Amino acid sequence: MNAIRGRCRRWAAALFGLLLAVALGAAAQDLVPVPPLKGRVTDMTATLSREQAASLEQSLRAFEDRKGIQIAVLIVPSTRPEAVEQFALRVVEQWKLGRRKVDDGALLLVAKDDREVRLEVGYGIEGALNDVTARRLIAEVITPRFRQGDFFGGIAAGVEGMQKVLDGEALPAPSRRSRDADGFRQGWPVAFVFALMLGSVLRRALGRLPGALTVAGVLGAVAWFAIGTLATAFAVGAIGFIITLLGIGMGGHGGMHGHGGHRGGDAWSGGGGFRGGGGGFGGGGASGRW
């Protein structure tokens, strides 16, 4: 009987392994394949004309000749079912942009049907082209043009902005709206944790409404001094007020206790003979939508 049970377990394990391998293989087949690297500009959607793609290719080649930094542009219809960040990492891991041990490569990826853009930055240039700068380039330079249907203008301006930053030029001071958005992104997690930790204590000590108002005032003042924009201070204070008023927090009673293959037009890839130099990437950069 034990021998029969042992065989059944082995058969079950083998069957499970076979099913798992089939499932993983099917999932891998569903991922968008990484196109071969043949040039600095690869357009799988026929978005760019040959003249536009050639102009970008020339600009990127001249920059690489001068600085040694490899920048590539890739336009695909979609990265689904994969997130744009994971697809971009697969691309740069296969393409290996940038020089070996210098890791000075960058990828500007546009998923046109998904309305997403990703700027992937190699280890060696993360200091100059950091996440905040990459996010600003996407939000202030690239996606506004994409919203107007000017894909070549957005890509060209984004590439030019990347090159200027890597040449040591600083971006213009962010607009007030951009500062407010960045401040809110930085401030809301702190507000949430603070409200969770102290909201319930102040609510019990002062009452529901006075406690919520106190949390809002403290958080708003801290955000004002730390970030310096009134809109961010108001938004962060409002988060604390709502969380405390609703009783969300430690000991509270209100809630918490405790992509198929490529599709579309013809592919364009220029600069025959171009290849990556062995650079490494670690997920630095930024993503955005339009």
PDB file of C-alpha atoms in Angstrom:
ATOM      1  CA  MET A   1       0.000   0.000   0.000  1.00  0.00           C
ATOM      2  CA  ASN A   2       2.825   2.425   0.866  1.00  0.00           C
ATOM      3  CA  ALA A   3       4.504   1.621  -2.436  1.00  0.00           C
ATOM      4  CA  ILE A   4       1.276   2.421  -4.305  1.00  0.00           C
ATOM      5  CA  ARG A   5       0.918   5.705  -2.413  1.00  0.00           C
ATOM      6  CA  GLY A   6       4.532   6.547  -3.230  1.00  0.00           C
ATOM      7  CA  ARG A   7       3.967   5.931  -6.936  1.00  0.00           C
ATOM      8  CA  CYS A   8       0.810   8.055  -6.868  1.00  0.00           C
ATOM      9  CA  ARG A   9       2.696  10.919  -5.224  1.00  0.00           C
ATOM     10  CA  ARG A  10       5.476  10.689  -7.809  1.00  0.00           C
ATOM     11  CA  TRP A  11       2.949  10.611 -10.659  1.00  0.00           C
ATOM     12  CA  ALA A  12       1.084  13.574  -9.158  1.00  0.00           C
ATOM     13  CA  ALA A  13       4.326  15.513  -8.749  1.00  0.00           C
ATOM     14  CA  ALA A  14       5.366  14.711 -12.314  1.00  0.00           C
ATOM     15  CA  LEU A  15       1.939  15.730 -13.645  1.00  0.00           C
ATOM     16  CA  PHE A  16       2.038  18.966 -11.639  1.00  0.00           C
ATOM     17  CA  GLY A  17       5.506  19.738 -12.977  1.00  0.00           C
ATOM     18  CA  LEU A  18       4.366  19.068 -16.531  1.00  0.00           C
ATOM     19  CA  LEU A  19       1.298  21.305 -16.158  1.00  0.00           C
ATOM     20  CA  LEU A  20       3.405  24.045 -14.582  1.00  0.00           C
ATOM     21  CA  ALA A  21       5.915  23.880 -17.430  1.00  0.00           C
ATOM     22  CA  VAL A  22       3.107  24.074 -19.990  1.00  0.00           C
ATOM     23  CA  ALA A  23       1.534  27.038 -18.185  1.00  0.00           C
ATOM     24  CA  LEU A  24       4.837  28.874 -17.941  1.00  0.00           C
ATOM     25  CA  GLY A  25       5.571  28.165 -21.574  1.00  0.00           C
ATOM     26  CA  ALA A  26       2.162  29.482 -22.614  1.00  0.00           C
ATOM     27  CA  ALA A  27       2.638  32.602 -20.505  1.00  0.00           C
ATOM     28  CA  ALA A  28       6.050  33.180 -22.053  1.00  0.00           C
ATOM     29  CA  GLN A  29       4.596  32.781 -25.537  1.00  0.00           C
ATOM     30  CA  ASP A  30       1.998  35.458 -24.727  1.00  0.00           C
ATOM     31  CA  LEU A  31       4.692  38.025 -23.945  1.00  0.00           C
ATOM     32  CA  VAL A  32       5.560  40.539 -26.635  1.00  0.00           C
ATOM     33  CA  PRO A  33       8.856  39.395 -28.169  1.00  0.00           C
ATOM     34  CA  VAL A  34      11.831  41.736 -27.959  1.00  0.00           C
ATOM     35  CA  PRO A  35      12.696  42.884 -31.491  1.00  0.00           C
ATOM     36  CA  PRO A  36      16.291  42.403 -32.651  1.00  0.00           C
ATOM     37  CA  LEU A  37      18.580  45.390 -32.195  1.00  0.00           C
ATOM     38  CA  LYS A  38      19.567  46.645 -35.638  1.00  0.00           C
ATOM     39  CA  GLY A  39      19.672  50.385 -35.108  1.00  0.00           C
ATOM     40  CA  ARG A  40      19.287  53.151 -32.592  1.00  0.00           C
ATOM     41  CA  VAL A  41      15.680  53.693 -33.697  1.00  0.00           C
ATOM     42  CA  THR A  42      13.288  50.747 -33.977  1.00  0.00           C
ATOM     43  CA  ASP A  43       9.708  51.565 -34.955  1.00  0.00           C
ATOM     44  CA  MET A  44       7.332  48.589 -34.952  1.00  0.00           C
ATOM     45  CA  THR A  45       4.288  50.782 -35.639  1.00  0.00           C
ATOM     46  CA  ALA A  46       5.168  52.826 -38.739  1.00  0.00           C
ATOM     47  CA  THR A  47       4.611  55.952 -36.644  1.00  0.00           C
ATOM     48  CA  LEU A  48       7.751  57.684 -37.890  1.00  0.00           C
ATOM     49  CA  SER A  49       8.509  58.392 -41.506  1.00  0.00           C
ATOM     50  CA  ARG A  50      11.821  57.163 -42.847  1.00  0.00           C
ATOM     51  CA  GLU A  51      13.112  60.721 -42.857  1.00  0.00           C
ATOM     52  CA  GLN A  52      12.110  61.257 -39.212  1.00  0.00           C
ATOM     53  CA  ALA A  53      13.627  57.946 -38.093  1.00  0.00           C
ATOM     54  CA  ALA A  54      16.819  58.683 -40.015  1.00  0.00           C
ATOM     55  CA  SER A  55      17.049  62.126 -38.396  1.00  0.00           C
ATOM     56  CA  LEU A  56      16.775  60.595 -34.910  1.00  0.00           C
ATOM     57  CA  GLU A  57      19.291  57.910 -35.859  1.00  0.00           C
ATOM     58  CA  GLN A  58      21.777  60.538 -36.978  1.00  0.00           C
ATOM     59  CA  SER A  59      21.349  62.572 -33.781  1.00  0.00           C
ATOM     60  CA  LEU A  60      21.816  59.524 -31.564  1.00  0.00           C
ATOM     61  CA  ARG A  61      24.850  58.333 -33.536  1.00  0.00           C
ATOM     62  CA  ALA A  62      26.519  61.750 -33.302  1.00  0.00           C
ATOM     63  CA  PHE A  63      25.870  61.875 -29.547  1.00  0.00           C
ATOM     64  CA  GLU A  64      27.331  58.409 -29.064  1.00  0.00           C
ATOM     65  CA  ASP A  65      30.396  59.316 -31.128  1.00  0.00           C
ATOM     66  CA  ARG A  66      30.920  62.384 -28.957  1.00  0.00           C
ATOM     67  CA  LYS A  67      30.020  61.055 -25.484  1.00  0.00           C
ATOM     68  CA  GLY A  68      30.139  57.279 -25.789  1.00  0.00           C
ATOM     69  CA  ILE A  69      26.609  57.037 -24.338  1.00  0.00           C
ATOM     70  CA  GLN A  70      24.219  54.759 -26.216  1.00  0.00           C
ATOM     71  CA  ILE A  71      20.594  55.910 -26.415  1.00  0.00           C
ATOM     72  CA  ALA A  72      18.033  53.874 -28.332  1.00  0.00           C
ATOM     73  CA  VAL A  73      14.386  54.511 -29.210  1.00  0.00           C
ATOM     74  CA  LEU A  74      11.830  51.720 -29.470  1.00  0.00           C
ATOM     75  CA  ILE A  75       8.181  52.168 -30.503  1.00  0.00           C
ATOM     76  CA  VAL A  76       5.858  49.184 -30.124  1.00  0.00           C
ATOM     77  CA  PRO A  77       2.076  48.902 -30.361  1.00  0.00           C
ATOM     78  CA  SER A  78       1.713  47.412 -26.883  1.00  0.00           C
ATOM     79  CA  THR A  79       3.630  45.671 -24.115  1.00  0.00           C
ATOM     80  CA  ARG A  80       0.539  43.831 -22.810  1.00  0.00           C
ATOM     81  CA  PRO A  81       0.096  41.641 -20.864  1.00  0.00           C
ATOM     82  CA  GLU A  82       3.393  42.817 -19.437  1.00  0.00           C
ATOM     83  CA  ALA A  83       3.781  46.161 -17.678  1.00  0.00           C
ATOM     84  CA  VAL A  84       5.835  48.693 -19.595  1.00  0.00           C
ATOM     85  CA  GLU A  85       8.551  48.622 -16.906  1.00  0.00           C
ATOM     86  CA  GLN A  86       9.037  44.858 -17.116  1.00  0.00           C
ATOM     87  CA  PHE A  87       9.046  44.894 -20.907  1.00  0.00           C
ATOM     88  CA  ALA A  88      11.613  47.718 -20.946  1.00  0.00           C
ATOM     89  CA  LEU A  89      13.874  45.698 -18.648  1.00  0.00           C
ATOM     90  CA  ARG A  90      13.612  42.683 -20.939  1.00  0.00           C
ATOM     91  CA  VAL A  91      14.560  44.892 -23.870  1.00  0.00           C
ATOM     92  CA  VAL A  92      17.636  46.432 -22.255  1.00  0.00           C
ATOM     93  CA  GLU A  93      18.763  43.097 -20.839  1.00  0.00           C
ATOM     94  CA  GLN A  94      18.726  41.668 -24.367  1.00  0.00           C
ATOM     95  CA  TRP A  95      20.047  44.767 -26.145  1.00  0.00           C
ATOM     96  CA  LYS A  96      22.712  45.579 -23.514  1.00  0.00           C
ATOM     97  CA  LEU A  97      22.900  49.258 -24.381  1.00  0.00           C
ATOM     98  CA  GLY A  98      25.930  51.147 -23.109  1.00  0.00           C
ATOM     99  CA  ARG A  99      29.511  50.188 -22.643  1.00  0.00           C
ATOM    100  CA  ARG A 100      30.483  47.187 -20.573  1.00  0.00           C
ATOM    101  CA  LYS A 101      31.438  48.183 -16.996  1.00  0.00           C
ATOM    102  CA  VAL A 102      30.469  51.775 -17.803  1.00  0.00           C
ATOM    103  CA  ASP A 103      26.739  50.985 -18.130  1.00  0.00           C
ATOM    104  CA  ASP A 104      25.976  54.234 -19.940  1.00  0.00           C
ATOM    105  CA  GLY A 105      22.948  53.191 -21.958  1.00  0.00           C
ATOM    106  CA  ALA A 106      19.380  54.472 -22.056  1.00  0.00           C
ATOM    107  CA  LEU A 107      16.160  53.399 -23.740  1.00  0.00           C
ATOM    108  CA  LEU A 108      13.190  55.570 -24.680  1.00  0.00           C
ATOM    109  CA  LEU A 109      10.287  53.150 -25.080  1.00  0.00           C
ATOM    110  CA  VAL A 110       6.887  54.178 -26.441  1.00  0.00           C
ATOM    111  CA  ALA A 111       3.927  51.754 -26.218  1.00  0.00           C
ATOM    112  CA  LYS A 112       1.623  53.617 -28.580  1.00  0.00           C
ATOM    113  CA  ASP A 113      -1.672  51.756 -28.154  1.00  0.00           C
ATOM    114  CA  ASP A 114      -1.191  51.595 -24.373  1.00  0.00           C
ATOM    115  CA  ARG A 115      -0.475  55.342 -24.304  1.00  0.00           C
ATOM    116  CA  GLU A 116       2.553  54.664 -22.103  1.00  0.00           C
ATOM    117  CA  VAL A 117       6.163  55.776 -22.284  1.00  0.00           C
ATOM    118  CA  ARG A 118       9.170  54.506 -20.349  1.00  0.00           C
ATOM    119  CA  LEU A 119      12.641  55.942 -19.983  1.00  0.00           C
ATOM    120  CA  GLU A 120      15.041  53.186 -18.837  1.00  0.00           C
ATOM    121  CA  VAL A 121      18.429  54.376 -17.589  1.00  0.00           C
ATOM    122  CA  GLY A 122      21.656  52.410 -17.153  1.00  0.00           C
ATOM    123  CA  TYR A 123      23.568  52.268 -13.884  1.00  0.00           C
ATOM    124  CA  GLY A 124      26.361  54.504 -15.107  1.00  0.00           C
ATOM    125  CA  ILE A 125      24.214  57.545 -15.929  1.00  0.00           C
ATOM    126  CA  GLU A 126      21.618  57.338 -13.143  1.00  0.00           C
ATOM    127  CA  GLY A 127      23.398  60.163 -11.328  1.00  0.00           C
ATOM    128  CA  ALA A 128      22.819  62.633 -14.163  1.00  0.00           C
ATOM    129  CA  LEU A 129      19.597  61.212 -15.590  1.00  0.00           C
ATOM    130  CA  ASN A 130      17.986  60.332 -12.271  1.00  0.00           C
ATOM    131  CA  ASP A 131      14.393  59.232 -11.696  1.00  0.00           C
ATOM    132  CA  VAL A 132      13.113  62.742 -10.963  1.00  0.00           C
ATOM    133  CA  THR A 133      14.725  64.170 -14.101  1.00  0.00           C
ATOM    134  CA  ALA A 134      13.431  61.277 -16.223  1.00  0.00           C
ATOM    135  CA  ARG A 135       9.932  61.823 -14.838  1.00  0.00           C
ATOM    136  CA  ARG A 136      10.092  65.527 -15.672  1.00  0.00           C
ATOM    137  CA  LEU A 137      11.274  64.856 -19.205  1.00  0.00           C
ATOM    138  CA  ILE A 138       8.323  62.545 -19.736  1.00  0.00           C
ATOM    139  CA  ALA A 139       5.733  64.800 -18.100  1.00  0.00           C
ATOM    140  CA  GLU A 140       6.943  68.177 -19.353  1.00  0.00           C
ATOM    141  CA  VAL A 141       8.639  67.443 -22.679  1.00  0.00           C
ATOM    142  CA  ILE A 142       7.412  64.185 -24.224  1.00  0.00           C
ATOM    143  CA  THR A 143       3.790  63.491 -23.288  1.00  0.00           C
ATOM    144  CA  PRO A 144       2.428  67.017 -23.936  1.00  0.00           C
ATOM    145  CA  ARG A 145       3.443  66.603 -27.589  1.00  0.00           C
ATOM    146  CA  PHE A 146       2.073  63.063 -27.688  1.00  0.00           C
ATOM    147  CA  ARG A 147      -1.323  64.368 -26.553  1.00  0.00           C
ATOM    148  CA  GLN A 148      -1.342  66.595 -29.622  1.00  0.00           C
ATOM    149  CA  GLY A 149      -0.526  63.633 -31.865  1.00  0.00           C
ATOM    150  CA  ASP A 150       3.045  64.822 -32.482  1.00  0.00           C
ATOM    151  CA  PHE A 151       4.957  61.618 -31.814  1.00  0.00           C
ATOM    152  CA  PHE A 152       8.078  62.568 -33.708  1.00  0.00           C
ATOM    153  CA  GLY A 153       8.176  65.949 -31.952  1.00  0.00           C
ATOM    154  CA  GLY A 154       7.786  64.328 -28.533  1.00  0.00           C
ATOM    155  CA  ILE A 155      10.458  61.712 -29.161  1.00  0.00           C
ATOM    156  CA  ALA A 156      12.878  64.200 -30.721  1.00  0.00           C
ATOM    157  CA  ALA A 157      12.386  66.678 -27.871  1.00  0.00           C
ATOM    158  CA  GLY A 158      12.778  63.894 -25.307  1.00  0.00           C
ATOM    159  CA  VAL A 159      16.006  62.674 -26.915  1.00  0.00           C
ATOM    160  CA  GLU A 160      17.326  66.222 -27.055  1.00  0.00           C
ATOM    161  CA  GLY A 161      16.434  66.738 -23.396  1.00  0.00           C
ATOM    162  CA  MET A 162      18.213  63.529 -22.414  1.00  0.00           C
ATOM    163  CA  GLN A 163      21.303  64.587 -24.332  1.00  0.00           C
ATOM    164  CA  LYS A 164      21.350  68.026 -22.715  1.00  0.00           C
ATOM    165  CA  VAL A 165      21.025  66.551 -19.229  1.00  0.00           C
ATOM    166  CA  LEU A 166      23.816  64.071 -19.936  1.00  0.00           C
ATOM    167  CA  ASP A 167      25.923  66.975 -21.204  1.00  0.00           C
ATOM    168  CA  GLY A 168      25.533  68.588 -17.795  1.00  0.00           C
ATOM    169  CA  GLU A 169      22.750  71.071 -18.506  1.00  0.00           C
ATOM    170  CA  ALA A 170      20.064  71.476 -15.879  1.00  0.00           C
ATOM    171  CA  LEU A 171      16.394  71.363 -16.766  1.00  0.00           C
ATOM    172  CA  PRO A 172      14.436  74.600 -16.392  1.00  0.00           C
ATOM    173  CA  ALA A 173      12.832  75.112 -13.003  1.00  0.00           C
ATOM    174  CA  PRO A 174       9.646  73.051 -12.787  1.00  0.00           C
ATOM    175  CA  SER A 175       6.335  74.810 -13.128  1.00  0.00           C
ATOM    176  CA  ARG A 176       4.193  75.330 -10.033  1.00  0.00           C
ATOM    177  CA  ARG A 177       1.842  72.599 -11.191  1.00  0.00           C
ATOM    178  CA  SER A 178       4.753  70.185 -11.579  1.00  0.00           C
ATOM    179  CA  ARG A 179       6.113  71.078  -8.122  1.00  0.00           C
ATOM    180  CA  ASP A 180       2.695  70.493  -6.603  1.00  0.00           C
ATOM    181  CA  ALA A 181       2.407  67.093  -8.283  1.00  0.00           C
ATOM    182  CA  ASP A 182       5.900  66.022  -7.190  1.00  0.00           C
ATOM    183  CA  GLY A 183       5.271  67.302  -3.689  1.00  0.00           C
ATOM    184  CA  PHE A 184       2.021  65.401  -3.398  1.00  0.00           C
ATOM    185  CA  ARG A 185       3.708  62.181  -4.596  1.00  0.00           C
ATOM    186  CA  GLN A 186       6.371  62.644  -1.928  1.00  0.00           C
ATOM    187  CA  GLY A 187       4.021  63.747   0.839  1.00  0.00           C
ATOM    188  CA  TRP A 188       1.014  61.465   0.743  1.00  0.00           C
ATOM    189  CA  PRO A 189       2.773  58.261   1.957  1.00  0.00           C
ATOM    190  CA  VAL A 190       4.135  60.149   4.977  1.00  0.00           C
ATOM    191  CA  ALA A 191       0.701  61.606   5.652  1.00  0.00           C
ATOM    192  CA  PHE A 192      -0.909  58.187   5.428  1.00  0.00           C
ATOM    193  CA  VAL A 193       1.532  56.535   7.855  1.00  0.00           C
ATOM    194  CA  PHE A 194       1.396  59.479  10.273  1.00  0.00           C
ATOM    195  CA  ALA A 195      -2.391  59.459  10.297  1.00  0.00           C
ATOM    196  CA  LEU A 196      -2.498  55.697  10.829  1.00  0.00           C
ATOM    197  CA  MET A 197      -0.109  55.902  13.774  1.00  0.00           C
ATOM    198  CA  LEU A 198      -1.432  58.960  15.632  1.00  0.00           C
ATOM    199  CA  GLY A 199      -4.902  59.527  14.234  1.00  0.00           C
ATOM    200  CA  SER A 200      -6.615  57.028  16.509  1.00  0.00           C
ATOM    201  CA  VAL A 201      -4.737  58.332  19.574  1.00  0.00           C
ATOM    202  CA  LEU A 202      -5.718  61.953  18.950  1.00  0.00           C
ATOM    203  CA  ARG A 203      -9.256  60.948  18.079  1.00  0.00           C
ATOM    204  CA  ARG A 204      -9.685  59.206  21.417  1.00  0.00           C
ATOM    205  CA  ALA A 205      -7.980  62.006  23.330  1.00  0.00           C
ATOM    206  CA  LEU A 206      -9.677  64.988  21.655  1.00  0.00           C
ATOM    207  CA  GLY A 207     -12.722  63.547  19.955  1.00  0.00           C
ATOM    208  CA  ARG A 208     -13.354  62.560  16.350  1.00  0.00           C
ATOM    209  CA  LEU A 209     -13.616  65.971  14.693  1.00  0.00           C
ATOM    210  CA  PRO A 210     -11.044  67.856  16.856  1.00  0.00           C
ATOM    211  CA  GLY A 211      -8.598  64.978  16.478  1.00  0.00           C
ATOM    212  CA  ALA A 212      -9.014  64.946  12.701  1.00  0.00           C
ATOM    213  CA  LEU A 213      -8.550  68.724  12.519  1.00  0.00           C
ATOM    214  CA  THR A 214      -5.406  68.502  14.663  1.00  0.00           C
ATOM    215  CA  VAL A 215      -3.888  65.792  12.469  1.00  0.00           C
ATOM    216  CA  ALA A 216      -4.744  67.826   9.357  1.00  0.00           C
ATOM    217  CA  GLY A 217      -3.144  70.966  10.789  1.00  0.00           C
ATOM    218  CA  VAL A 218       0.053  69.211  11.868  1.00  0.00           C
ATOM    219  CA  LEU A 219       0.454  67.373   8.571  1.00  0.00           C
ATOM    220  CA  GLY A 220      -0.309  70.483   6.536  1.00  0.00           C
ATOM    221  CA  ALA A 221       2.264  72.517   8.462  1.00  0.00           C
ATOM    222  CA  VAL A 222       4.940  69.845   8.077  1.00  0.00           C
ATOM    223  CA  ALA A 223       4.244  69.542   4.339  1.00  0.00           C
ATOM    224  CA  TRP A 224       4.364  73.320   3.938  1.00  0.00           C
ATOM    225  CA  PHE A 225       7.781  73.614   5.599  1.00  0.00           C
ATOM    226  CA  ALA A 226       9.205  70.480   3.931  1.00  0.00           C
ATOM    227  CA  ILE A 227       7.916  70.960   0.379  1.00  0.00           C
ATOM    228  CA  GLY A 228       6.954  74.611   0.252  1.00  0.00           C
ATOM    229  CA  THR A 229       3.759  74.570  -1.827  1.00  0.00           C
ATOM    230  CA  LEU A 230       0.322  75.449  -0.474  1.00  0.00           C
ATOM    231  CA  ALA A 231      -1.494  72.959  -2.721  1.00  0.00           C
ATOM    232  CA  THR A 232       0.630  70.072  -1.428  1.00  0.00           C
ATOM    233  CA  ALA A 233       0.189  71.168   2.195  1.00  0.00           C
ATOM    234  CA  PHE A 234      -3.593  71.290   1.727  1.00  0.00           C
ATOM    235  CA  ALA A 235      -3.716  67.887  -0.008  1.00  0.00           C
ATOM    236  CA  VAL A 236      -1.539  66.180   2.618  1.00  0.00           C
ATOM    237  CA  GLY A 237      -3.556  67.729   5.437  1.00  0.00           C
ATOM    238  CA  ALA A 238      -6.781  66.567   3.783  1.00  0.00           C
ATOM    239  CA  ILE A 239      -5.490  62.992   3.666  1.00  0.00           C
ATOM    240  CA  GLY A 240      -4.769  63.052   7.385  1.00  0.00           C
ATOM    241  CA  PHE A 241      -8.151  64.624   8.141  1.00  0.00           C
ATOM    242  CA  ILE A 242     -10.123  62.018   6.186  1.00  0.00           C
ATOM    243  CA  ILE A 243      -8.189  59.034   7.560  1.00  0.00           C
ATOM    244  CA  THR A 244      -8.556  60.227  11.142  1.00  0.00           C
ATOM    245  CA  LEU A 245     -12.206  61.238  10.784  1.00  0.00           C
ATOM    246  CA  LEU A 246     -13.152  57.863   9.316  1.00  0.00           C
ATOM    247  CA  GLY A 247     -11.362  56.044  12.094  1.00  0.00           C
ATOM    248  CA  ILE A 248      -8.849  54.286   9.870  1.00  0.00           C
ATOM    249  CA  GLY A 249      -5.755  53.488  11.877  1.00  0.00           C
ATOM    250  CA  MET A 250      -4.236  51.485  14.685  1.00  0.00           C
ATOM    251  CA  GLY A 251      -6.929  50.647  17.155  1.00  0.00           C
ATOM    252  CA  GLY A 252      -9.616  52.447  15.166  1.00  0.00           C
ATOM    253  CA  HIS A 253     -13.091  51.156  14.494  1.00  0.00           C
ATOM    254  CA  GLY A 254     -13.631  52.345  10.960  1.00  0.00           C
ATOM    255  CA  GLY A 255     -11.713  49.910   8.803  1.00  0.00           C
ATOM    256  CA  MET A 256      -8.061  48.882   9.040  1.00  0.00           C
ATOM    257  CA  HIS A 257      -7.051  47.044  12.199  1.00  0.00           C
ATOM    258  CA  GLY A 258      -3.660  46.538  13.036  1.00  0.00           C
ATOM    259  CA  HIS A 259       1.113  42.097 -23.260  1.00  0.00           C
ATOM    260  CA  GLY A 260       0.390  38.695 -27.918  1.00  0.00           C
ATOM    261  CA  GLY A 261       3.094  39.689 -30.260  1.00  0.00           C
ATOM    262  CA  HIS A 262       3.730  42.898 -32.134  1.00  0.00           C
ATOM    263  CA  ARG A 263       0.996  44.180 -34.321  1.00  0.00           C
ATOM    264  CA  GLY A 264       0.524  47.230 -36.474  1.00  0.00           C
ATOM    265  CA  GLY A 265       2.625  48.703 -39.255  1.00  0.00           C
ATOM    266  CA  ASP A 266       5.926  47.750 -40.755  1.00  0.00           C
ATOM    267  CA  ALA A 267       9.011  47.853 -38.590  1.00  0.00           C
ATOM    268  CA  TRP A 268      11.739  50.402 -39.268  1.00  0.00           C
ATOM    269  CA  SER A 269      15.232  49.974 -37.956  1.00  0.00           C
ATOM    270  CA  GLY A 270      18.225  51.923 -39.155  1.00  0.00           C
ATOM    271  CA  GLY A 271      21.948  52.030 -38.642  1.00  0.00           C
ATOM    272  CA  GLY A 272      22.865  48.516 -39.719  1.00  0.00           C
ATOM    273  CA  GLY A 273      25.604  46.967 -37.627  1.00  0.00           C
ATOM    274  CA  PHE A 274      24.620  48.799 -34.433  1.00  0.00           C
ATOM    275  CA  ARG A 275      24.732  46.720 -31.270  1.00  0.00           C
ATOM    276  CA  GLY A 276      24.886  47.183 -27.532  1.00  0.00           C
ATOM    277  CA  GLY A 277      28.186  47.281 -25.747  1.00  0.00           C
ATOM    278  CA  GLY A 278      27.307  45.111 -22.754  1.00  0.00           C
ATOM    279  CA  GLY A 279      25.901  47.753 -20.383  1.00  0.00           C
ATOM    280  CA  GLY A 280      23.832  46.916 -17.313  1.00  0.00           C
ATOM    281  CA  PHE A 281      20.497  48.226 -16.028  1.00  0.00           C
ATOM    282  CA  GLY A 282      18.794  48.067 -12.661  1.00  0.00           C
ATOM    283  CA  GLY A 283      15.357  49.538 -13.250  1.00  0.00           C
ATOM    284  CA  GLY A 284      16.305  53.225 -12.982  1.00  0.00           C
ATOM    285  CA  GLY A 285      14.218  55.734 -14.877  1.00  0.00           C
ATOM    286  CA  ALA A 286      10.549  56.680 -15.004  1.00  0.00           C
ATOM    287  CA  SER A 287       7.256  55.918 -16.731  1.00  0.00           C
ATOM    288  CA  GLY A 288       4.331  58.052 -17.784  1.00  0.00           C
ATOM    289  CA  ARG A 289       1.045  58.145 -19.676  1.00  0.00           C
ATOM    290  CA  TRP A 290      -0.603  60.602 -22.014  1.00  0.00           C
TER     291      TRP A 290
END
